XYZ file of C-alpha atoms in Angstrom:
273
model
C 0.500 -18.900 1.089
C 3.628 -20.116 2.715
C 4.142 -16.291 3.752
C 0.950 -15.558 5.318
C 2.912 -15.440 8.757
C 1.936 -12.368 10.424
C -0.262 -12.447 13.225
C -1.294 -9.036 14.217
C -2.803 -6.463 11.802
C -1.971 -2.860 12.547
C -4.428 0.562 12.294
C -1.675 2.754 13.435
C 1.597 3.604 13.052
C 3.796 1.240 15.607
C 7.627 1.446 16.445
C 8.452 4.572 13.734
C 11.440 6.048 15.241
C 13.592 2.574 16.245
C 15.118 2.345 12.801
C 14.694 3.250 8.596
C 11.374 1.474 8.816
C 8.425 3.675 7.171
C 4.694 3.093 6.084
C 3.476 3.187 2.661
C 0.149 3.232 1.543
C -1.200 2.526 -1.904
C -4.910 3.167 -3.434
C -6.201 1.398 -6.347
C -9.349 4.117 -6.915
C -12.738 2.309 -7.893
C -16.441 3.581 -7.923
C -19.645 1.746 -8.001
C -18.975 -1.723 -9.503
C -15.524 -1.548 -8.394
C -14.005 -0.495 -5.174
C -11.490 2.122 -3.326
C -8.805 -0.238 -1.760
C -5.947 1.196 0.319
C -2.971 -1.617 1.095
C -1.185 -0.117 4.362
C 2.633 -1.621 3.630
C 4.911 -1.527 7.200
C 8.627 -1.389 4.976
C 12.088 -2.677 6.317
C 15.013 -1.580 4.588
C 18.064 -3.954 4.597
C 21.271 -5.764 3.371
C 18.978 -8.005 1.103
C 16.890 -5.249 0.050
C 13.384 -3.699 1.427
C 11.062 -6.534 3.224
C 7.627 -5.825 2.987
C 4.516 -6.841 5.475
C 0.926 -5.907 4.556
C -0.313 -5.240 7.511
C -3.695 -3.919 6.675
C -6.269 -3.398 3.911
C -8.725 -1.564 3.736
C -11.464 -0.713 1.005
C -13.414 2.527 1.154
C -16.457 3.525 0.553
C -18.266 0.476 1.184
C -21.875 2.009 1.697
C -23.921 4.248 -0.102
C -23.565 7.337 1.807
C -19.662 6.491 1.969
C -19.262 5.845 -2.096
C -18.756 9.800 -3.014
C -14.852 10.603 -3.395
C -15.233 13.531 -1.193
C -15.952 11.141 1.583
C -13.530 8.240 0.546
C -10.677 11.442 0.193
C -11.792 11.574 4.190
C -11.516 7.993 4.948
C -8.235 8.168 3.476
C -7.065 11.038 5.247
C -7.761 9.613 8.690
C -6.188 6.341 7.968
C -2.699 8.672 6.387
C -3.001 10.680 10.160
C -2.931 6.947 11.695
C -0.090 5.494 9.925
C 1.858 8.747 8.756
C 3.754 7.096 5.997
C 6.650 8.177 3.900
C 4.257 8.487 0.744
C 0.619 7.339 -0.795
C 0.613 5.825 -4.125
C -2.416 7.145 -5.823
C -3.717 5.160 -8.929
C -4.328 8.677 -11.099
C -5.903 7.144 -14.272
C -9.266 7.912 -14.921
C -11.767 8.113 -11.462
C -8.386 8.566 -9.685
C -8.194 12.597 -11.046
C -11.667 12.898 -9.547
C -11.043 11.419 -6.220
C -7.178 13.687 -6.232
C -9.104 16.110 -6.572
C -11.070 16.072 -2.865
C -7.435 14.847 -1.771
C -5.934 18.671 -2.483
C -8.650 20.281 -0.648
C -9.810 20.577 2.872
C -11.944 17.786 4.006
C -14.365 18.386 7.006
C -15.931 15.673 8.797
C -19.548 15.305 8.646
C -19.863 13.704 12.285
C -17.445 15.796 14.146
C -16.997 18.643 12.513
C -13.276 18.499 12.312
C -11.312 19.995 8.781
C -8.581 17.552 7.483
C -5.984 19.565 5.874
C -4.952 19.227 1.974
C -3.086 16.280 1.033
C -0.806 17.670 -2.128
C 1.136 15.624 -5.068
C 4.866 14.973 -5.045
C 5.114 14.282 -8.842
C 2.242 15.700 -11.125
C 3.073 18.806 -12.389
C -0.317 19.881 -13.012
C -1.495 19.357 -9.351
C 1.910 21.071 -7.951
C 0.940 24.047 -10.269
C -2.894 23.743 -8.601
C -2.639 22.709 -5.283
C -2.552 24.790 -1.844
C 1.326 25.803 -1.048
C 0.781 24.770 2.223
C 0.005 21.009 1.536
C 2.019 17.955 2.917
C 3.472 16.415 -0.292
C 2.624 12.902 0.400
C 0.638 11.588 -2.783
C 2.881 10.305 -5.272
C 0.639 9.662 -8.696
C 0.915 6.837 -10.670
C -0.228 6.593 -14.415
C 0.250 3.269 -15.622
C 0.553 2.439 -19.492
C 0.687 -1.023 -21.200
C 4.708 -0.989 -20.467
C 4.410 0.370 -17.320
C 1.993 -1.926 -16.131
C 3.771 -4.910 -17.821
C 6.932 -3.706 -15.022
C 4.340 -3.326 -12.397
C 3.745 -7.340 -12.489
C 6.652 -8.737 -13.190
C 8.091 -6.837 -9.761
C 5.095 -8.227 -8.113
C 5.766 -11.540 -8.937
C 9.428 -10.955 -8.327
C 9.045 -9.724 -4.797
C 6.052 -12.584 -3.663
C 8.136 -15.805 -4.882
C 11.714 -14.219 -3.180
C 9.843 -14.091 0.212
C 10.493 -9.822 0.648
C 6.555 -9.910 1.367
C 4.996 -11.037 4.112
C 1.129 -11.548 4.944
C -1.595 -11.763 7.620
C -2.327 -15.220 8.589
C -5.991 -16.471 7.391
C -8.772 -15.335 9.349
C -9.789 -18.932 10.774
C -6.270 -19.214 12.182
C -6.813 -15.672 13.462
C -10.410 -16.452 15.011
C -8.588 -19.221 16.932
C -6.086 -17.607 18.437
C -8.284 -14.777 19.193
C -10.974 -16.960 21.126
C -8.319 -18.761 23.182
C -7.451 -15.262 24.351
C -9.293 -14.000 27.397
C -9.112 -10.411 25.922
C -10.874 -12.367 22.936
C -13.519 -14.152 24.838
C -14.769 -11.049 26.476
C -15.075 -8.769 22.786
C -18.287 -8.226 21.372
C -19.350 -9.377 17.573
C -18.011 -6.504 16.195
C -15.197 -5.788 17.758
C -14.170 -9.231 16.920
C -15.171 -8.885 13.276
C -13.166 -5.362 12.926
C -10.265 -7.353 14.335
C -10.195 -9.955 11.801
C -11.165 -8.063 8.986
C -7.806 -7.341 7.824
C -7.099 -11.279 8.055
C -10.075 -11.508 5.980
C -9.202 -9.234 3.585
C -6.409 -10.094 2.412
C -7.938 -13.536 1.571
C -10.275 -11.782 -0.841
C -6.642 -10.207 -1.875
C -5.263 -14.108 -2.502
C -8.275 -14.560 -4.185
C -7.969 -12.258 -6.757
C -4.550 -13.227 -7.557
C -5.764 -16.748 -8.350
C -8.063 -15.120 -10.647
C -5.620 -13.645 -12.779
C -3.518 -15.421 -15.850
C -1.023 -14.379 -18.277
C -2.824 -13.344 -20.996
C -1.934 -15.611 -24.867
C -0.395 -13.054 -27.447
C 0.784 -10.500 -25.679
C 4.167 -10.860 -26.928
C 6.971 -9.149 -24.566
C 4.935 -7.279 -22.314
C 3.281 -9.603 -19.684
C -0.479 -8.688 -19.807
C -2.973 -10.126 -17.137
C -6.418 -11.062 -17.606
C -9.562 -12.596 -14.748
C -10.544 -15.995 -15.599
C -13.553 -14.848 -13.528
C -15.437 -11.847 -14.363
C -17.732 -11.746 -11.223
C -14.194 -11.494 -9.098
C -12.915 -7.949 -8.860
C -9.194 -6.880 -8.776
C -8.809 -4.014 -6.538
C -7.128 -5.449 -4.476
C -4.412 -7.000 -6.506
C -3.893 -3.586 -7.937
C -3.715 -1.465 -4.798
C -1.260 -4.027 -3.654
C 0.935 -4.350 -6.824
C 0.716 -0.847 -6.929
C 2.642 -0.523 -3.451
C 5.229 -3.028 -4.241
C 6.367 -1.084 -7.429
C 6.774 2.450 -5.717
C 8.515 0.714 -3.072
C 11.231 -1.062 -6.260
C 11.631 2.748 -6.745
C 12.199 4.002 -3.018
C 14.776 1.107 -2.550
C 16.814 2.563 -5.817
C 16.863 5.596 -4.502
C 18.053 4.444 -1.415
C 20.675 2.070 -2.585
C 21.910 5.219 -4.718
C 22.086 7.323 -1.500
C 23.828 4.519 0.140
C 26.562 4.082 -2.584
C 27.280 7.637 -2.361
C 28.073 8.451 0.751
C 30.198 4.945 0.603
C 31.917 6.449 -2.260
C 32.817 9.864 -0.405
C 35.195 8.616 1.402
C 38.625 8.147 -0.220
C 40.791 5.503 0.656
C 44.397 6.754 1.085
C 46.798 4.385 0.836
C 50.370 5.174 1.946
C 53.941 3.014 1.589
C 56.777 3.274 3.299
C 60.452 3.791 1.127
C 62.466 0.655 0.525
């Protein structure tokens, strides 16, 4: 909770081009118990590796009318436009093939008629076989497995309790700044509940994190399990999801890194004695 610091929630892409700093969204995919949960991660690369801050979450297809993938692949699309991030971690186990599947195609927009262009895959070799030429390779798939997943939380818990993550403060703290604002005091209801939503969010996120426990027996691999049934993990997932493809974007990065350092030679000369 400690790292709940940041004020401001973001629905766009801020600031891009003033340094390495990139976007990176991840989707946990869920369908009518369960829910579609995007984590919108604004990444800092550094000397003490990448810092993270969530700076938005949002779930997808809340309503009725909005639950069909075809329409969440939309939702998504419009929030990848807004942010333009380096990559989107997909969850591509079960539903997540059927909602990858509206992501490869054009998308047109019910209300204003406008096409949203294919979003393709940067690492499934059946979808790069599949999918228009054309496509931006954004999507980057991820098909977790007992060990794989076992990785995915130990990282998570890693990168939380060494501070690299940062959060939105809690949406009473929010409210109260808002309100002593006059650009607060003269919203409407719902554009002040849109603006704290985010806030609010990820307290359902902190919520589902103190719903989870190691699970007894699992020998080496560290296996979670809800305490709570009724409480949902979406969240959690989306978010641990992000965190783990970003472990593998700051390898890759600290591999660059070392080799141009290691280009250049070092030429030592002495003079005769």
């Amino acid at each position: 909770s400690k790292y709940r610091v940041l004020s401001n929630p973001e629905t766009c892409a801020k600031n891009i081009s003033k340094s390495e700093m990139f976007y990176l969204l991840s989707v946990d995919v869920g369908r009518l118990s369960c829910q579609t949960v995007c984590s919108v991660f604004k990444v800092f690369p550094g000397a003490r590796g990448f810092e993270y801050r969530l700076v938005n979450l949002y779930v997808l297809g809340r309503t009725p009318e909005t639950k069909h993938f075809e329409r969440q692949a939309l939702d998504l699309k419009k929030i990848i436009e807004a942010f333009c991030p380096r990559e989107v971690v997909i969850d591509g186990n079960g539903l997540g093939i059927g909602f990858l599947d509206f992501m490869v195609r054009p998308t047109v927009d019910p209300d204003t008629g406008m096409t949203y262009p294919p979003i393709g895959c940067i690492n499934d070799d059946d979808y790069l076989q599949t999918q228009p030429k054309d496509a931006a390779k954004l999507i980057y798939v991820m098909k977790a497995n007992a060990t794989l997943n076992s990785a995915i939380h130990s990282n998570c818990y890693t990168q939380i309790f060494s501070g690299h993550v940062h959060f939105l403060i809690k949406e009473q703290e929010a409210k109260m700044k808002l309100m002593s604002s006059k650009k607060g005091q003269k919203m409407d209801t719902a554009q002040r509940i849109a603006l704290l939503m985010p806030h609010e969010m990820t307290s359902r996120l902190f919520d589902e994190m103190a719903n989870l426990r190691l699970k007894q027996g699992s020998g080496v691999t560290i296996t979670l399990e809800q305490i709570s049934g009724r409480e949902l993990k979406d969240k959690f997932s989306s978010f641990e999801y992000g965190l783990w493809r970003g472990k593998e974007l700051e390898e890759e990065y600290n591999n660059k890194k070392r080799r141009r350092t290691g280009s250049k030679r070092k030429l030592i000369f002495y003079s005769g004695g």
